[in-house]
Amino acid sequence: MNKGYIKIVLALLSVAVYMQNIAFASGSTPSENFSNEESEQLLTADYEEVHQKLPTGPEEYERLLSIDPEETKQAEHIMAEALAQLQYHAKHTDDYYLYSKKDDGAIIHFKKFNGTDIGKLDLIIPNPDCYDNIINLLSDPNGAKHFDDSFIKGRVFRMYNKNLGIIQQRHSTFFRSWHGYYHALAGKAQLSEDTTAIVLVSSNMNDHDKKNNKDYVNPIVESANTFKPDIDSEEDIKNGKLSKTYINLVGFIIKKETDCVKITYLISIDANTYFFVLNSMIINAIYNKILDIVNLRNIFEKK
């Protein structure tokens, strides 16, 4: 793939981080302040505009584009709900409990929602000039390699519009000798002049993994449960050699202030294990993943 095309791909699709594979348990409440319709307006883009920006002919390029308008419409609807859920759960409510306070600029809370755990990080980066750079890093499918040592690689699998597509990311698991992966619908929305959201959500996609083929149900983004696109995965996935993770909801809300950048990070995953894992281990795995995001402060520390 040539360098010019890679730049186009990264400009068209915004993605964030991968999740560590550790067990998960598996609900959906409408947002009080953000409707799916309002969110969808932020995510919808001209399909033809995207198509015209891409070279035609090479098989790799064609693979990235969904040619089914109905699938595109469904993906936009799901991402609109995911964005609304991100905004809803980003609000601090009484059901969150304090888990860790690294300092006043890195506070971690957890809560239960529909049988699953949601972790929330409120992070302050005291450098307002790094707003665009933070978005660019989190918009790179391979950006996590700069702050997460268990990240392996990311790949774009499909693009619906300039802000929405399907990605695959790979990572080392809790046991390190195993490798894991996930497929997720990924999108970006500019909420205001100084606020941007990046969102990831999984559905029961058909990636032809003969080992990890359970009927996954997303407990947070209900509309994702009818989204079953066909993904032509690599042979190691098809042969069941990797462990599979599902993203219930992962997202960033990035806001530029006069003296800093504030990030709210949410994470809820289903690690799809075949054995019982204590809930405390699940919480600890999510906590360690949140600490990777705290590392962004070191990257963007004001000189």
PDB file of N, CA and C in Angstrom, residues 26 33 37 58 78 94 117 122 130 141 175 180 201 213 240 268 284 292:
ATOM      1  N   SER A  26     -21.305  -9.699  31.138  1.00  0.00           N
ATOM      2  CA  SER A  26     -22.031  -8.764  30.368  1.00  0.00           C
ATOM      3  C   SER A  26     -23.070  -8.151  31.220  1.00  0.00           C
ATOM      4  N   ASN A  33     -29.634  13.856  27.663  1.00  0.00           N
ATOM      5  CA  ASN A  33     -29.334  15.112  26.991  1.00  0.00           C
ATOM      6  C   ASN A  33     -28.939  14.956  25.530  1.00  0.00           C
ATOM      7  N   GLU A  37     -30.558  10.935  17.146  1.00  0.00           N
ATOM      8  CA  GLU A  37     -30.701  11.756  15.949  1.00  0.00           C
ATOM      9  C   GLU A  37     -29.668  12.881  15.936  1.00  0.00           C
ATOM     10  N   PRO A  58      -7.126  -1.554  -7.360  1.00  0.00           N
ATOM     11  CA  PRO A  58      -6.460  -2.521  -6.488  1.00  0.00           C
ATOM     12  C   PRO A  58      -7.433  -3.170  -5.517  1.00  0.00           C
ATOM     13  N   ILE A  78     -25.847   2.949  14.435  1.00  0.00           N
ATOM     14  CA  ILE A  78     -25.210   2.341  15.608  1.00  0.00           C
ATOM     15  C   ILE A  78     -24.212   3.304  16.234  1.00  0.00           C
ATOM     16  N   ASP A  94     -24.018   9.404  40.695  1.00  0.00           N
ATOM     17  CA  ASP A  94     -23.817   8.767  41.997  1.00  0.00           C
ATOM     18  C   ASP A  94     -23.505   7.275  41.908  1.00  0.00           C
ATOM     19  N   ASP A 117     -19.055  -3.953  33.759  1.00  0.00           N
ATOM     20  CA  ASP A 117     -18.315  -2.887  34.435  1.00  0.00           C
ATOM     21  C   ASP A 117     -17.915  -1.806  33.441  1.00  0.00           C
ATOM     22  N   ASP A 122     -10.957  10.551  34.270  1.00  0.00           N
ATOM     23  CA  ASP A 122     -10.947  11.994  34.022  1.00  0.00           C
ATOM     24  C   ASP A 122      -9.499  12.440  34.091  1.00  0.00           C
ATOM     25  N   CYS A 130      -1.637  20.944  22.799  1.00  0.00           N
ATOM     26  CA  CYS A 130      -1.516  19.573  22.294  1.00  0.00           C
ATOM     27  C   CYS A 130      -2.862  18.980  21.868  1.00  0.00           C
ATOM     28  N   PRO A 141      -4.796   4.230  13.785  1.00  0.00           N
ATOM     29  CA  PRO A 141      -5.047   2.839  14.197  1.00  0.00           C
ATOM     30  C   PRO A 141      -3.863   2.181  14.893  1.00  0.00           C
ATOM     31  N   PHE A 175      -1.741 -13.107  29.528  1.00  0.00           N
ATOM     32  CA  PHE A 175      -0.691 -14.113  29.700  1.00  0.00           C
ATOM     33  C   PHE A 175       0.512 -13.873  28.793  1.00  0.00           C
ATOM     34  N   GLY A 180      -4.295 -11.591  21.142  1.00  0.00           N
ATOM     35  CA  GLY A 180      -5.730 -11.387  21.024  1.00  0.00           C
ATOM     36  C   GLY A 180      -6.041 -10.332  19.976  1.00  0.00           C
ATOM     37  N   VAL A 201     -17.104   0.466  19.211  1.00  0.00           N
ATOM     38  CA  VAL A 201     -18.151  -0.441  19.687  1.00  0.00           C
ATOM     39  C   VAL A 201     -18.136  -1.709  18.840  1.00  0.00           C
ATOM     40  N   ASN A 213     -16.763 -18.097  18.288  1.00  0.00           N
ATOM     41  CA  ASN A 213     -17.957 -17.817  17.485  1.00  0.00           C
ATOM     42  C   ASN A 213     -19.220 -17.731  18.331  1.00  0.00           C
ATOM     43  N   GLY A 240      -8.718 -19.859  14.425  1.00  0.00           N
ATOM     44  CA  GLY A 240      -8.927 -19.815  15.866  1.00  0.00           C
ATOM     45  C   GLY A 240      -7.669 -19.736  16.695  1.00  0.00           C
ATOM     46  N   SER A 268     -15.476  -0.326  28.526  1.00  0.00           N
ATOM     47  CA  SER A 268     -16.221  -1.511  28.950  1.00  0.00           C
ATOM     48  C   SER A 268     -15.999  -2.584  27.899  1.00  0.00           C
ATOM     49  N   ASN A 284      -9.287  -5.050  37.791  1.00  0.00           N
ATOM     50  CA  ASN A 284      -7.858  -4.748  37.782  1.00  0.00           C
ATOM     51  C   ASN A 284      -7.305  -4.671  36.363  1.00  0.00           C
ATOM     52  N   ASP A 292      -2.666   2.989  31.012  1.00  0.00           N
ATOM     53  CA  ASP A 292      -1.998   3.234  29.733  1.00  0.00           C
ATOM     54  C   ASP A 292      -2.411   4.587  29.165  1.00  0.00           C
TER      55      ASP A 292
END
